[in-house]
């Protein structure tokens, strides 16, 4: 590989959601020791990087994305010594450890915010404190400084009785936004990042990082009909100082110099933005997580899912492949702790098609160019949670959206159907290690997935045709073949509603990927594809013996074509 190519462009990342991974002490929550105990499951896949969702001290209002102390581990997850041991154990297996960096906001219980509640405090300006709207009595309806909404429902401003002012929180009221315009805030964040790097951490996944430079959150935004609040995302994302902040962070933490891994989670991030933030000639970010491809199957909001039109998904990924081919880098993901399970969402989670569709989805994703992410449970084809009542949900977003929708008169049935398809708790059910569960000896914080008896690690890993074995094969293929890592991408049959077909080409190496992304047999228009005469079949998710012309449901093939 070209020496200037960053190490992570040949990597595969595994995301651990610690509270749901493995509980070593029976309190019902996963913990760091549980991760250490199951590290071989992760390493066995062949991945190179382990990313942990937040494990820092937190009141857990948003499951740890509300941090009260960046340099302390929450007791529910363990101790700093446990984390040092985990870091060592990860490194001993030849992998790297990436931490979640949540610095658009802190918890309202962070010492910085507690101090800033005092209007005379030097930290007052570390957050966005504002008086009530002109002509309104502070704390009364409509007196919020602007009409900006919170992503979790309600106003984006919370009233503080003691000082008579409001603070901005784009997420929950326990997640006040930090004011990155203040240089002291930035230096405090960089110092904290350096502290983790010195402890052995290899990089950061940066939570909603393009919100740190805000455009106009402090002025009223446009409101959609029927909404009480504005969600004009362009007014808070990708602000005028974002690039400056990212470059400063890179410099101050030594990100490029120390070859640290970075991925920026970015709402409202289009291809142009991604290129600007990830182009190699700048020292900004390694890659970004866009939301474009995971926004194609719901209209307007999470509670209104619409059927996926396969060509939209294929063409979206293809556009990003081509768009970042020369300059920049792609992250490749279908799942994380905020998204529903892909086998339920884009595949077919019926007992008949679950395994094949999980493998087909893995095949197409891992044969794209970029850094693939595997979210815990995806490697065994876990399905959505199957919750049907609001009391089964724990997620602050689900509870907030449910309340807001009922208040707006939406029938509860419809709200529950929306959450059942799109809610974040779908991906947060405890990791099913055995048919009985095996996650905890106590009561799990979130109910186990109803499918645990048939979808669990023990059974899947023991099956040579299981989903885990398929992931291992795909990850090994990326390591073996440069064309998987670096080959040019070309989408074929873009409008086909069942088949996902593309080639990857590097010099005279050429791969053809043909996948039937449906639960019905599909005819492949052979004449429109490169010839597979004498081609070597590298991967097949269903029936390696049959010919390509009629592809079984969810069969995904990778051929190496004759030069
Ligand atoms: C994105 C995280 O992935 C999500 O879980 C969290 O709720 C928000 N950012 C706020 O931190």
mmCIF file with all atom_site columns, N, CA and C and ligand atoms in Angstrom, residues 17 51 62 65-66 100 102 105 152 171 175 205 207-208 265 291 336-338 395-396 424 428, ligand 1:
data_model
loop_
_atom_site.group_PDB
_atom_site.id
_atom_site.type_symbol
_atom_site.label_atom_id
_atom_site.label_alt_id
_atom_site.label_comp_id
_atom_site.label_asym_id
_atom_site.label_entity_id
_atom_site.label_seq_id
_atom_site.pdbx_PDB_ins_code
_atom_site.Cartn_x
_atom_site.Cartn_y
_atom_site.Cartn_z
_atom_site.occupancy
_atom_site.B_iso_or_equiv
_atom_site.pdbx_formal_charge
_atom_site.auth_seq_id
_atom_site.auth_comp_id
_atom_site.auth_asym_id
_atom_site.auth_atom_id
_atom_site.pdbx_PDB_model_num
ATOM   1  N N  . UNK A 1 17  ? -21.241 -1.244 22.415 1.00 0.00 ? 17  UNK A N  1
ATOM   2  C CA . UNK A 1 17  ? -22.136 -0.396 23.207 1.00 0.00 ? 17  UNK A CA 1
ATOM   3  C C  . UNK A 1 17  ? -22.090 -0.979 24.616 1.00 0.00 ? 17  UNK A C  1
ATOM   4  N N  . UNK A 1 51  ? -14.183 0.392  18.890 1.00 0.00 ? 51  UNK A N  1
ATOM   5  C CA . UNK A 1 51  ? -14.696 1.699  19.319 1.00 0.00 ? 51  UNK A CA 1
ATOM   6  C C  . UNK A 1 51  ? -15.690 1.464  20.448 1.00 0.00 ? 51  UNK A C  1
ATOM   7  N N  . UNK A 1 62  ? -28.753 10.182 28.733 1.00 0.00 ? 62  UNK A N  1
ATOM   8  C CA . UNK A 1 62  ? -28.742 9.728  27.337 1.00 0.00 ? 62  UNK A CA 1
ATOM   9  C C  . UNK A 1 62  ? -27.710 8.595  27.225 1.00 0.00 ? 62  UNK A C  1
ATOM   10 N N  . UNK A 1 65  ? -24.054 9.615  26.823 1.00 0.00 ? 65  UNK A N  1
ATOM   11 C CA . UNK A 1 65  ? -23.715 10.713 25.902 1.00 0.00 ? 65  UNK A CA 1
ATOM   12 C C  . UNK A 1 65  ? -23.948 12.069 26.601 1.00 0.00 ? 65  UNK A C  1
ATOM   13 N N  . UNK A 1 66  ? -24.014 11.992 27.923 1.00 0.00 ? 66  UNK A N  1
ATOM   14 C CA . UNK A 1 66  ? -24.130 13.183 28.772 1.00 0.00 ? 66  UNK A CA 1
ATOM   15 C C  . UNK A 1 66  ? -23.047 13.008 29.843 1.00 0.00 ? 66  UNK A C  1
ATOM   16 N N  . UNK A 1 100 ? -15.239 7.317  22.428 1.00 0.00 ? 100 UNK A N  1
ATOM   17 C CA . UNK A 1 100 ? -16.237 8.278  21.987 1.00 0.00 ? 100 UNK A CA 1
ATOM   18 C C  . UNK A 1 100 ? -15.886 9.635  22.592 1.00 0.00 ? 100 UNK A C  1
ATOM   19 N N  . UNK A 1 102 ? -17.467 13.186 23.252 1.00 0.00 ? 102 UNK A N  1
ATOM   20 C CA . UNK A 1 102 ? -18.761 13.884 23.236 1.00 0.00 ? 102 UNK A CA 1
ATOM   21 C C  . UNK A 1 102 ? -18.539 15.293 23.773 1.00 0.00 ? 102 UNK A C  1
ATOM   22 N N  . UNK A 1 105 ? -21.551 18.930 23.793 1.00 0.00 ? 105 UNK A N  1
ATOM   23 C CA . UNK A 1 105 ? -22.271 19.237 25.031 1.00 0.00 ? 105 UNK A CA 1
ATOM   24 C C  . UNK A 1 105 ? -21.644 18.450 26.173 1.00 0.00 ? 105 UNK A C  1
ATOM   25 N N  . UNK A 1 152 ? -34.575 15.829 20.994 1.00 0.00 ? 152 UNK A N  1
ATOM   26 C CA . UNK A 1 152 ? -35.318 14.839 21.781 1.00 0.00 ? 152 UNK A CA 1
ATOM   27 C C  . UNK A 1 152 ? -36.711 15.328 22.166 1.00 0.00 ? 152 UNK A C  1
ATOM   28 N N  . UNK A 1 171 ? -29.765 18.719 22.559 1.00 0.00 ? 171 UNK A N  1
ATOM   29 C CA . UNK A 1 171 ? -30.274 17.381 22.914 1.00 0.00 ? 171 UNK A CA 1
ATOM   30 C C  . UNK A 1 171 ? -31.076 17.553 24.221 1.00 0.00 ? 171 UNK A C  1
ATOM   31 N N  . UNK A 1 175 ? -28.167 18.004 28.741 1.00 0.00 ? 175 UNK A N  1
ATOM   32 C CA . UNK A 1 175 ? -26.999 18.035 27.838 1.00 0.00 ? 175 UNK A CA 1
ATOM   33 C C  . UNK A 1 175 ? -26.764 19.449 27.299 1.00 0.00 ? 175 UNK A C  1
ATOM   34 N N  . UNK A 1 205 ? -14.006 8.710  18.118 1.00 0.00 ? 205 UNK A N  1
ATOM   35 C CA . UNK A 1 205 ? -15.233 8.857  17.319 1.00 0.00 ? 205 UNK A CA 1
ATOM   36 C C  . UNK A 1 205 ? -15.922 10.093 17.901 1.00 0.00 ? 205 UNK A C  1
ATOM   37 N N  . UNK A 1 207 ? -18.686 12.651 18.492 1.00 0.00 ? 207 UNK A N  1
ATOM   38 C CA . UNK A 1 207 ? -20.138 12.780 18.531 1.00 0.00 ? 207 UNK A CA 1
ATOM   39 C C  . UNK A 1 207 ? -20.607 14.121 17.957 1.00 0.00 ? 207 UNK A C  1
ATOM   40 N N  . UNK A 1 208 ? -21.585 14.069 17.052 1.00 0.00 ? 208 UNK A N  1
ATOM   41 C CA . UNK A 1 208 ? -22.176 15.274 16.413 1.00 0.00 ? 208 UNK A CA 1
ATOM   42 C C  . UNK A 1 208 ? -21.190 16.452 16.325 1.00 0.00 ? 208 UNK A C  1
ATOM   43 N N  . UNK A 1 265 ? -18.956 12.116 13.581 1.00 0.00 ? 265 UNK A N  1
ATOM   44 C CA . UNK A 1 265 ? -20.390 11.910 13.314 1.00 0.00 ? 265 UNK A CA 1
ATOM   45 C C  . UNK A 1 265 ? -20.983 13.260 12.943 1.00 0.00 ? 265 UNK A C  1
ATOM   46 N N  . UNK A 1 291 ? -25.476 10.816 7.423  1.00 0.00 ? 291 UNK A N  1
ATOM   47 C CA . UNK A 1 291 ? -26.794 10.229 7.712  1.00 0.00 ? 291 UNK A CA 1
ATOM   48 C C  . UNK A 1 291 ? -27.612 10.022 6.438  1.00 0.00 ? 291 UNK A C  1
ATOM   49 N N  . UNK A 1 336 ? -25.615 1.159  14.015 1.00 0.00 ? 336 UNK A N  1
ATOM   50 C CA . UNK A 1 336 ? -24.911 1.603  15.223 1.00 0.00 ? 336 UNK A CA 1
ATOM   51 C C  . UNK A 1 336 ? -25.958 1.674  16.321 1.00 0.00 ? 336 UNK A C  1
ATOM   52 N N  . UNK A 1 337 ? -25.602 2.252  17.456 1.00 0.00 ? 337 UNK A N  1
ATOM   53 C CA . UNK A 1 337 ? -26.519 2.269  18.593 1.00 0.00 ? 337 UNK A CA 1
ATOM   54 C C  . UNK A 1 337 ? -27.695 3.224  18.407 1.00 0.00 ? 337 UNK A C  1
ATOM   55 N N  . UNK A 1 338 ? -27.706 3.999  17.324 1.00 0.00 ? 338 UNK A N  1
ATOM   56 C CA . UNK A 1 338 ? -28.804 4.931  17.062 1.00 0.00 ? 338 UNK A CA 1
ATOM   57 C C  . UNK A 1 338 ? -29.721 4.453  15.944 1.00 0.00 ? 338 UNK A C  1
ATOM   58 N N  . UNK A 1 395 ? -35.008 4.454  26.020 1.00 0.00 ? 395 UNK A N  1
ATOM   59 C CA . UNK A 1 395 ? -34.297 5.540  25.348 1.00 0.00 ? 395 UNK A CA 1
ATOM   60 C C  . UNK A 1 395 ? -35.021 6.876  25.516 1.00 0.00 ? 395 UNK A C  1
ATOM   61 N N  . UNK A 1 396 ? -34.273 7.881  25.935 1.00 0.00 ? 396 UNK A N  1
ATOM   62 C CA . UNK A 1 396 ? -34.828 9.227  26.142 1.00 0.00 ? 396 UNK A CA 1
ATOM   63 C C  . UNK A 1 396 ? -35.466 9.766  24.858 1.00 0.00 ? 396 UNK A C  1
ATOM   64 N N  . UNK A 1 424 ? -34.271 3.668  18.679 1.00 0.00 ? 424 UNK A N  1
ATOM   65 C CA . UNK A 1 424 ? -32.866 3.344  18.939 1.00 0.00 ? 424 UNK A CA 1
ATOM   66 C C  . UNK A 1 424 ? -32.695 2.127  19.851 1.00 0.00 ? 424 UNK A C  1
ATOM   67 N N  . UNK A 1 428 ? -30.167 -1.769 20.956 1.00 0.00 ? 428 UNK A N  1
ATOM   68 C CA . UNK A 1 428 ? -29.527 -1.698 22.272 1.00 0.00 ? 428 UNK A CA 1
ATOM   69 C C  . UNK A 1 428 ? -29.889 -2.867 23.167 1.00 0.00 ? 428 UNK A C  1
HETATM 70 C C1 . LIG B 2 .   ? -25.195 11.021 18.713 1.00 0.00 ? 1   LIG B C1 1
HETATM 71 C C2 . LIG B 2 .   ? -25.088 9.782  19.543 1.00 0.00 ? 1   LIG B C2 1
HETATM 72 O O1 . LIG B 2 .   ? -24.734 8.708  18.725 1.00 0.00 ? 1   LIG B O1 1
HETATM 73 C C3 . LIG B 2 .   ? -26.429 9.598  20.198 1.00 0.00 ? 1   LIG B C3 1
HETATM 74 O O2 . LIG B 2 .   ? -26.568 8.348  20.806 1.00 0.00 ? 1   LIG B O2 1
HETATM 75 C C4 . LIG B 2 .   ? -26.633 10.732 21.170 1.00 0.00 ? 1   LIG B C4 1
HETATM 76 O O3 . LIG B 2 .   ? -27.935 10.660 21.700 1.00 0.00 ? 1   LIG B O3 1
HETATM 77 C C5 . LIG B 2 .   ? -26.459 12.093 20.494 1.00 0.00 ? 1   LIG B C5 1
HETATM 78 N N1 . LIG B 2 .   ? -25.347 12.141 19.587 1.00 0.00 ? 1   LIG B N1 1
HETATM 79 C C6 . LIG B 2 .   ? -26.246 13.163 21.530 1.00 0.00 ? 1   LIG B C6 1
HETATM 80 O O4 . LIG B 2 .   ? -24.982 12.991 22.124 1.00 0.00 ? 1   LIG B O4 1
#
